[in-house]
mmCIF file of C-alpha atoms in Angstrom:
data_model
loop_
_atom_site.group_PDB
_atom_site.id
_atom_site.type_symbol
_atom_site.label_atom_id
_atom_site.label_comp_id
_atom_site.label_asym_id
_atom_site.label_seq_id
_atom_site.Cartn_x
_atom_site.Cartn_y
_atom_site.Cartn_z
ATOM 1 C CA HIS A 741 -0.033 0.322 0.161
ATOM 2 C CA ALA A 742 1.515 3.528 -1.075
ATOM 3 C CA ARG A 743 1.886 6.599 1.182
ATOM 4 C CA SER A 744 2.068 9.913 0.314
ATOM 5 C CA ILE A 745 4.090 12.138 2.553
ATOM 6 C CA THR A 746 3.251 15.822 1.190
ATOM 7 C CA CYS A 747 5.244 18.753 2.859
ATOM 8 C CA VAL A 748 3.136 21.569 2.461
ATOM 9 C CA ASP A 749 4.330 25.302 2.016
ATOM 10 C CA ALA A 750 7.756 24.307 2.834
ATOM 11 C CA SER A 751 11.356 25.725 1.914
ATOM 12 C CA GLU A 752 13.199 23.987 -0.590
ATOM 13 C CA ARG A 753 15.584 22.994 1.790
ATOM 14 C CA VAL A 754 13.109 21.286 3.812
ATOM 15 C CA VAL A 755 11.608 19.263 1.257
ATOM 16 C CA GLU A 756 14.731 18.404 0.064
ATOM 17 C CA ALA A 757 15.760 17.139 3.602
ATOM 18 C CA ALA A 758 12.841 14.797 3.441
ATOM 19 C CA ARG A 759 13.360 13.393 0.185
ATOM 20 C CA VAL A 760 16.943 12.424 1.071
ATOM 21 C CA ARG A 761 16.006 10.982 4.450
ATOM 22 C CA LEU A 762 13.076 8.955 2.857
ATOM 23 C CA ALA A 763 14.633 7.953 -0.180
ATOM 24 C CA GLU A 764 14.859 4.110 0.714
ATOM 25 C CA ARG A 765 11.248 3.997 1.437
ATOM 26 C CA ALA A 766 10.060 2.905 -2.030
ATOM 27 C CA ASN A 767 6.347 3.634 -0.752
ATOM 28 C CA VAL A 768 7.021 7.275 0.040
ATOM 29 C CA HIS A 769 6.637 10.444 -1.880
ATOM 30 C CA VAL A 770 7.643 13.540 -0.598
ATOM 31 C CA ARG A 771 5.790 16.810 -2.806
ATOM 32 C CA GLY A 772 5.905 20.055 -1.998
ATOM 33 C CA GLY A 773 3.046 22.502 -2.321
ATOM 34 C CA ASP A 774 0.796 25.300 -0.693
ATOM 35 C CA MET A 775 -1.129 24.595 2.201
ATOM 36 C CA HIS A 776 -3.803 26.780 1.439
ATOM 37 C CA GLN A 777 -4.857 25.756 -1.860
ATOM 38 C CA LEU A 778 -3.384 21.542 -2.195
ATOM 39 C CA ASP A 779 -2.977 20.107 -5.537
ATOM 40 C CA LEU A 780 -4.855 16.927 -3.939
ATOM 41 C CA PRO A 781 -7.782 15.049 -4.840
ATOM 42 C CA ASP A 782 -10.905 15.202 -2.010
ATOM 43 C CA ALA A 783 -11.242 12.858 0.494
ATOM 44 C CA HIS A 784 -8.263 10.894 -0.108
ATOM 45 C CA PHE A 785 -6.755 10.260 3.205
ATOM 46 C CA ASP A 786 -7.366 8.174 6.204
ATOM 47 C CA LEU A 787 -4.602 10.707 7.934
ATOM 48 C CA VAL A 788 -3.596 14.528 7.877
ATOM 49 C CA LEU A 789 -0.324 15.637 9.983
ATOM 50 C CA MET A 790 0.023 19.109 9.975
ATOM 51 C CA MET A 791 2.853 19.433 12.170
ATOM 52 C CA HIS A 792 3.730 23.037 13.311
ATOM 53 C CA ALA A 793 2.283 24.381 9.393
ATOM 54 C CA LEU A 794 -0.395 27.199 10.789
ATOM 55 C CA PRO A 795 2.362 29.710 12.903
ATOM 56 C CA TYR A 796 3.385 30.161 8.690
ATOM 57 C CA SER A 797 -0.056 31.281 7.784
ATOM 58 C CA GLU A 798 -1.908 34.455 7.646
ATOM 59 C CA ARG A 799 -5.185 31.817 6.815
ATOM 60 C CA PRO A 800 -4.848 29.311 8.964
ATOM 61 C CA ALA A 801 -8.926 28.607 8.662
ATOM 62 C CA GLN A 802 -8.247 27.880 4.922
ATOM 63 C CA VAL A 803 -5.331 25.914 6.100
ATOM 64 C CA MET A 804 -7.534 23.892 8.248
ATOM 65 C CA SER A 805 -10.406 23.702 5.624
ATOM 66 C CA GLU A 806 -8.151 22.436 3.299
ATOM 67 C CA ALA A 807 -6.629 19.759 5.325
ATOM 68 C CA ALA A 808 -10.290 18.264 6.116
ATOM 69 C CA ARG A 809 -11.285 18.321 2.425
ATOM 70 C CA VAL A 810 -8.369 15.805 1.936
ATOM 71 C CA LEU A 811 -9.823 13.736 4.697
ATOM 72 C CA ARG A 812 -12.109 10.784 3.839
ATOM 73 C CA SER A 813 -14.967 10.499 5.849
ATOM 74 C CA GLY A 814 -13.967 9.044 9.476
ATOM 75 C CA GLY A 815 -10.217 10.247 8.412
ATOM 76 C CA ARG A 816 -8.495 11.930 11.199
ATOM 77 C CA LEU A 817 -6.455 15.261 11.773
ATOM 78 C CA LEU A 818 -3.964 15.588 13.664
ATOM 79 C CA ALA A 819 -1.971 19.003 13.983
ATOM 80 C CA CYS A 820 0.325 20.430 16.487
ATOM 81 C CA THR A 821 1.188 24.562 16.623
ATOM 82 C CA LEU A 822 2.320 26.830 18.960
ATOM 83 C CA ALA A 823 0.403 27.945 21.486
ATOM 84 C CA ARG A 824 -0.514 31.874 21.678
ATOM 85 C CA HIS A 825 2.500 33.701 22.772
ATOM 86 C CA GLN A 826 4.011 37.568 23.238
ATOM 87 C CA HIS A 827 7.715 36.709 21.585
ATOM 88 C CA ARG A 828 7.777 37.989 18.425
ATOM 89 C CA GLY A 829 11.171 38.617 18.503
ATOM 90 C CA ALA A 830 11.775 35.264 19.130
ATOM 91 C CA VAL A 831 9.848 33.759 15.925
ATOM 92 C CA ALA A 832 11.175 37.022 13.590
ATOM 93 C CA GLU A 833 13.805 34.824 11.926
ATOM 94 C CA PHE A 834 11.542 31.866 10.859
ATOM 95 C CA ASP A 835 9.065 33.662 9.434
ATOM 96 C CA HIS A 836 6.357 33.365 11.374
ATOM 97 C CA ARG A 837 2.786 34.667 10.054
ATOM 98 C CA ASN A 838 1.252 34.972 13.936
ATOM 99 C CA LEU A 839 1.992 34.000 16.995
ATOM 100 C CA GLY A 840 -0.032 30.944 17.746
ATOM 101 C CA PHE A 841 -2.892 29.989 18.892
ATOM 102 C CA SER A 842 -4.851 29.509 22.355
ATOM 103 C CA ILE A 843 -6.786 25.618 22.763
ATOM 104 C CA ALA A 844 -10.304 27.690 22.114
ATOM 105 C CA GLU A 845 -8.924 29.131 18.808
ATOM 106 C CA LEU A 846 -7.036 25.949 17.494
ATOM 107 C CA ARG A 847 -11.029 24.097 18.705
ATOM 108 C CA GLN A 848 -12.929 27.102 16.402
ATOM 109 C CA LEU A 849 -10.725 26.548 13.066
ATOM 110 C CA ALA A 850 -11.338 22.563 13.275
ATOM 111 C CA LEU A 851 -14.803 22.897 14.007
ATOM 112 C CA ARG A 852 -15.387 25.562 11.397
ATOM 113 C CA ALA A 853 -13.237 23.262 8.782
ATOM 114 C CA GLY A 854 -16.473 20.886 9.396
ATOM 115 C CA LEU A 855 -14.370 18.693 11.973
ATOM 116 C CA GLU A 856 -15.920 16.928 15.157
ATOM 117 C CA VAL A 857 -12.815 17.717 17.300
ATOM 118 C CA ILE A 858 -12.108 14.520 19.688
ATOM 119 C CA SER A 859 -9.285 16.701 21.961
ATOM 120 C CA CYS A 860 -7.732 20.104 22.035
ATOM 121 C CA ASP A 861 -4.951 20.232 24.692
ATOM 122 C CA LEU A 862 -1.530 22.111 25.856
ATOM 123 C CA GLY A 863 0.615 18.990 24.554
ATOM 124 C CA THR A 864 4.356 20.569 26.301
ATOM 125 C CA ARG A 865 6.397 23.923 26.998
ATOM 126 C CA GLU A 866 9.425 24.674 27.078
ATOM 127 C CA GLN A 867 12.018 24.469 30.266
ATOM 128 C CA ARG A 868 13.653 27.517 29.221
ATOM 129 C CA PRO A 869 12.282 31.089 28.476
ATOM 130 C CA PRO A 870 10.979 31.656 26.511
ATOM 131 C CA HIS A 871 8.809 29.069 27.293
ATOM 132 C CA PHE A 872 6.986 28.216 24.291
ATOM 133 C CA ALA A 873 4.345 26.155 24.211
ATOM 134 C CA ALA A 874 2.322 23.412 21.950
ATOM 135 C CA LEU A 875 -0.980 23.064 21.361
ATOM 136 C CA ALA A 876 -2.276 19.356 20.244
ATOM 137 C CA LEU A 877 -5.652 18.783 18.018
ATOM 138 C CA LEU A 878 -7.009 15.777 17.240
ATOM 139 C CA ALA A 879 -10.167 15.629 14.794
ATOM 140 C CA ARG A 880 -11.844 13.353 12.697
ATOM 141 C CA LYS A 881 -13.824 14.281 9.680
ATOM 142 C CA PRO A 882 -17.740 12.930 10.115
#
């Protein structure tokens, strides 16, 4: 059973690193793309992983809608993202477009995209300043 991994809205360097790292896996295909408008078919995937992609978007609701669009009925979305913070200077060099999300905001993004939220909680918090925290969302497409 072939698997497809799509790196969306990532720099060419990140996509190339994924290609190199996964080159020996014949059932994995690495592709770059725009997370706001995925070049992927509707209702095609059982699982979408969105790992720290949302801070790079000025339109996170559109990103969440695209993830929901490509999920099959019963498919799941696992999203990890930064919790809301006020450390713009610390993330400026990474070209973040927003300063993270509250649990309520992340939950609303999923609900508005038509997903059922299974859980949405604080995942981890850094021990060192500036103490960034990560949120974890698990949602299901009805």
